[in-house]
């Protein structure tokens, strides 16, 4: 009963969304959703690469005197205006 969504239901949902938010705000909402998805994807990729690096060399003790490079999150390629440093827990690295 509730498992099948057809074309009429999708059209009705789209009409309600346009009425609620307005046609002018929809592109901004889609843009911000895309940026969020890119950030999530880059963070997941970074976490996966950090996990594989830790599994490859777990016997190497971290050097407390050396600082690790700061990772930067970019919303989209070439978008330097919204780049920000990645938040890391410095106490866990020591």
PDB file of C-alpha atoms in Angstrom:
ATOM      1  CA  UNK A   1       0.000   0.000   0.000  1.00  0.00           C
ATOM      2  CA  UNK A   2       2.663   2.523   1.011  1.00  0.00           C
ATOM      3  CA  UNK A   3       5.553   0.877  -0.835  1.00  0.00           C
ATOM      4  CA  UNK A   4       4.747   2.094  -4.319  1.00  0.00           C
ATOM      5  CA  UNK A   5       5.214   5.728  -5.213  1.00  0.00           C
ATOM      6  CA  UNK A   6       4.161   6.571  -8.714  1.00  0.00           C
ATOM      7  CA  UNK A   7       4.338   9.631 -10.927  1.00  0.00           C
ATOM      8  CA  UNK A   8       1.180  11.313  -9.506  1.00  0.00           C
ATOM      9  CA  UNK A   9       2.530  11.103  -5.961  1.00  0.00           C
ATOM     10  CA  UNK A  10       5.911  12.522  -6.965  1.00  0.00           C
ATOM     11  CA  UNK A  11       4.235  15.401  -8.818  1.00  0.00           C
ATOM     12  CA  UNK A  12       2.073  16.137  -5.784  1.00  0.00           C
ATOM     13  CA  UNK A  13       5.138  16.168  -3.515  1.00  0.00           C
ATOM     14  CA  UNK A  14       6.967  18.541  -5.887  1.00  0.00           C
ATOM     15  CA  UNK A  15       3.969  20.909  -6.002  1.00  0.00           C
ATOM     16  CA  UNK A  16       3.782  20.979  -2.205  1.00  0.00           C
ATOM     17  CA  UNK A  17       7.536  21.663  -1.935  1.00  0.00           C
ATOM     18  CA  UNK A  18       7.306  24.545  -4.427  1.00  0.00           C
ATOM     19  CA  UNK A  19       4.325  26.003  -2.576  1.00  0.00           C
ATOM     20  CA  UNK A  20       6.021  25.724   0.810  1.00  0.00           C
ATOM     21  CA  UNK A  21       9.485  27.045  -0.058  1.00  0.00           C
ATOM     22  CA  UNK A  22       8.904  29.085  -3.198  1.00  0.00           C
ATOM     23  CA  UNK A  23      10.565  28.733  -6.562  1.00  0.00           C
ATOM     24  CA  UNK A  24      13.342  31.233  -5.696  1.00  0.00           C
ATOM     25  CA  UNK A  25      14.701  29.276  -2.724  1.00  0.00           C
ATOM     26  CA  UNK A  26      14.782  25.855  -4.385  1.00  0.00           C
ATOM     27  CA  UNK A  27      18.070  26.383  -6.330  1.00  0.00           C
ATOM     28  CA  UNK A  28      19.811  27.623  -3.174  1.00  0.00           C
ATOM     29  CA  UNK A  29      18.545  24.636  -1.221  1.00  0.00           C
ATOM     30  CA  UNK A  30      19.721  22.239  -3.926  1.00  0.00           C
ATOM     31  CA  UNK A  31      23.116  23.956  -4.062  1.00  0.00           C
ATOM     32  CA  UNK A  32      23.610  23.701  -0.312  1.00  0.00           C
ATOM     33  CA  UNK A  33      22.509  20.062  -0.385  1.00  0.00           C
ATOM     34  CA  UNK A  34      25.103  19.371  -3.084  1.00  0.00           C
ATOM     35  CA  UNK A  35      27.849  21.086  -1.074  1.00  0.00           C
ATOM     36  CA  UNK A  36      26.900  19.071   1.993  1.00  0.00           C
ATOM     37  CA  UNK A  37      27.026  15.851  -0.006  1.00  0.00           C
ATOM     38  CA  UNK A  38      30.500  16.746  -1.358  1.00  0.00           C
ATOM     39  CA  UNK A  39      31.785  17.517   2.137  1.00  0.00           C
ATOM     40  CA  UNK A  40      30.366  14.258   3.464  1.00  0.00           C
ATOM     41  CA  UNK A  41      31.952  12.336   0.604  1.00  0.00           C
ATOM     42  CA  UNK A  42      35.367  13.943   1.111  1.00  0.00           C
ATOM     43  CA  UNK A  43      35.248  13.329   4.875  1.00  0.00           C
ATOM     44  CA  UNK A  44      34.302   9.682   4.366  1.00  0.00           C
ATOM     45  CA  UNK A  45      37.148   9.285   1.873  1.00  0.00           C
ATOM     46  CA  UNK A  46      39.615  10.924   4.291  1.00  0.00           C
ATOM     47  CA  UNK A  47      38.482   8.711   7.169  1.00  0.00           C
ATOM     48  CA  UNK A  48      38.829   5.635   4.986  1.00  0.00           C
ATOM     49  CA  UNK A  49      42.358   6.602   3.895  1.00  0.00           C
ATOM     50  CA  UNK A  50      43.389   7.391   7.487  1.00  0.00           C
ATOM     51  CA  UNK A  51      42.071   4.012   8.606  1.00  0.00           C
ATOM     52  CA  UNK A  52      44.038   2.187   5.922  1.00  0.00           C
ATOM     53  CA  UNK A  53      47.199   4.138   6.824  1.00  0.00           C
ATOM     54  CA  UNK A  54      46.837   3.188  10.475  1.00  0.00           C
ATOM     55  CA  UNK A  55      46.336  -0.476   9.574  1.00  0.00           C
ATOM     56  CA  UNK A  56      49.429  -0.508   7.343  1.00  0.00           C
ATOM     57  CA  UNK A  57      51.876   0.818   9.951  1.00  0.00           C
ATOM     58  CA  UNK A  58      50.467   0.347  13.459  1.00  0.00           C
ATOM     59  CA  UNK A  59      53.938  -0.288  14.949  1.00  0.00           C
ATOM     60  CA  UNK A  60      55.206   3.204  14.108  1.00  0.00           C
ATOM     61  CA  UNK A  61      54.812   5.391  17.217  1.00  0.00           C
ATOM     62  CA  UNK A  62      53.664   8.939  16.497  1.00  0.00           C
ATOM     63  CA  UNK A  63      56.368  11.568  16.807  1.00  0.00           C
ATOM     64  CA  UNK A  64      55.123  14.136  19.358  1.00  0.00           C
ATOM     65  CA  UNK A  65      57.493  16.841  18.089  1.00  0.00           C
ATOM     66  CA  UNK A  66      56.355  16.668  14.473  1.00  0.00           C
ATOM     67  CA  UNK A  67      53.155  18.361  13.453  1.00  0.00           C
ATOM     68  CA  UNK A  68      50.882  16.717  10.969  1.00  0.00           C
ATOM     69  CA  UNK A  69      49.706  18.778   7.997  1.00  0.00           C
ATOM     70  CA  UNK A  70      46.310  20.411   8.393  1.00  0.00           C
ATOM     71  CA  UNK A  71      43.645  18.882   6.210  1.00  0.00           C
ATOM     72  CA  UNK A  72      41.373  21.275   4.358  1.00  0.00           C
ATOM     73  CA  UNK A  73      37.781  20.601   3.382  1.00  0.00           C
ATOM     74  CA  UNK A  74      36.650  22.207   0.135  1.00  0.00           C
ATOM     75  CA  UNK A  75      33.019  22.339  -0.862  1.00  0.00           C
ATOM     76  CA  UNK A  76      33.807  21.922  -4.545  1.00  0.00           C
ATOM     77  CA  UNK A  77      36.961  21.730  -6.678  1.00  0.00           C
ATOM     78  CA  UNK A  78      38.496  25.179  -7.010  1.00  0.00           C
ATOM     79  CA  UNK A  79      36.204  26.731  -4.410  1.00  0.00           C
ATOM     80  CA  UNK A  80      38.709  28.312  -2.037  1.00  0.00           C
ATOM     81  CA  UNK A  81      36.289  30.792  -0.503  1.00  0.00           C
ATOM     82  CA  UNK A  82      34.490  28.122   1.507  1.00  0.00           C
ATOM     83  CA  UNK A  83      37.559  26.038   2.396  1.00  0.00           C
ATOM     84  CA  UNK A  84      38.024  25.479   6.103  1.00  0.00           C
ATOM     85  CA  UNK A  85      40.449  23.431   8.194  1.00  0.00           C
ATOM     86  CA  UNK A  86      39.217  20.013   9.200  1.00  0.00           C
ATOM     87  CA  UNK A  87      38.391  19.651  12.865  1.00  0.00           C
ATOM     88  CA  UNK A  88      40.557  17.045  14.545  1.00  0.00           C
ATOM     89  CA  UNK A  89      40.957  15.947  18.101  1.00  0.00           C
ATOM     90  CA  UNK A  90      44.539  16.949  18.933  1.00  0.00           C
ATOM     91  CA  UNK A  91      44.504  15.086  22.258  1.00  0.00           C
ATOM     92  CA  UNK A  92      43.784  11.770  20.557  1.00  0.00           C
ATOM     93  CA  UNK A  93      46.766  12.211  18.210  1.00  0.00           C
ATOM     94  CA  UNK A  94      49.281  12.653  21.057  1.00  0.00           C
TER      95      UNK A  94
END
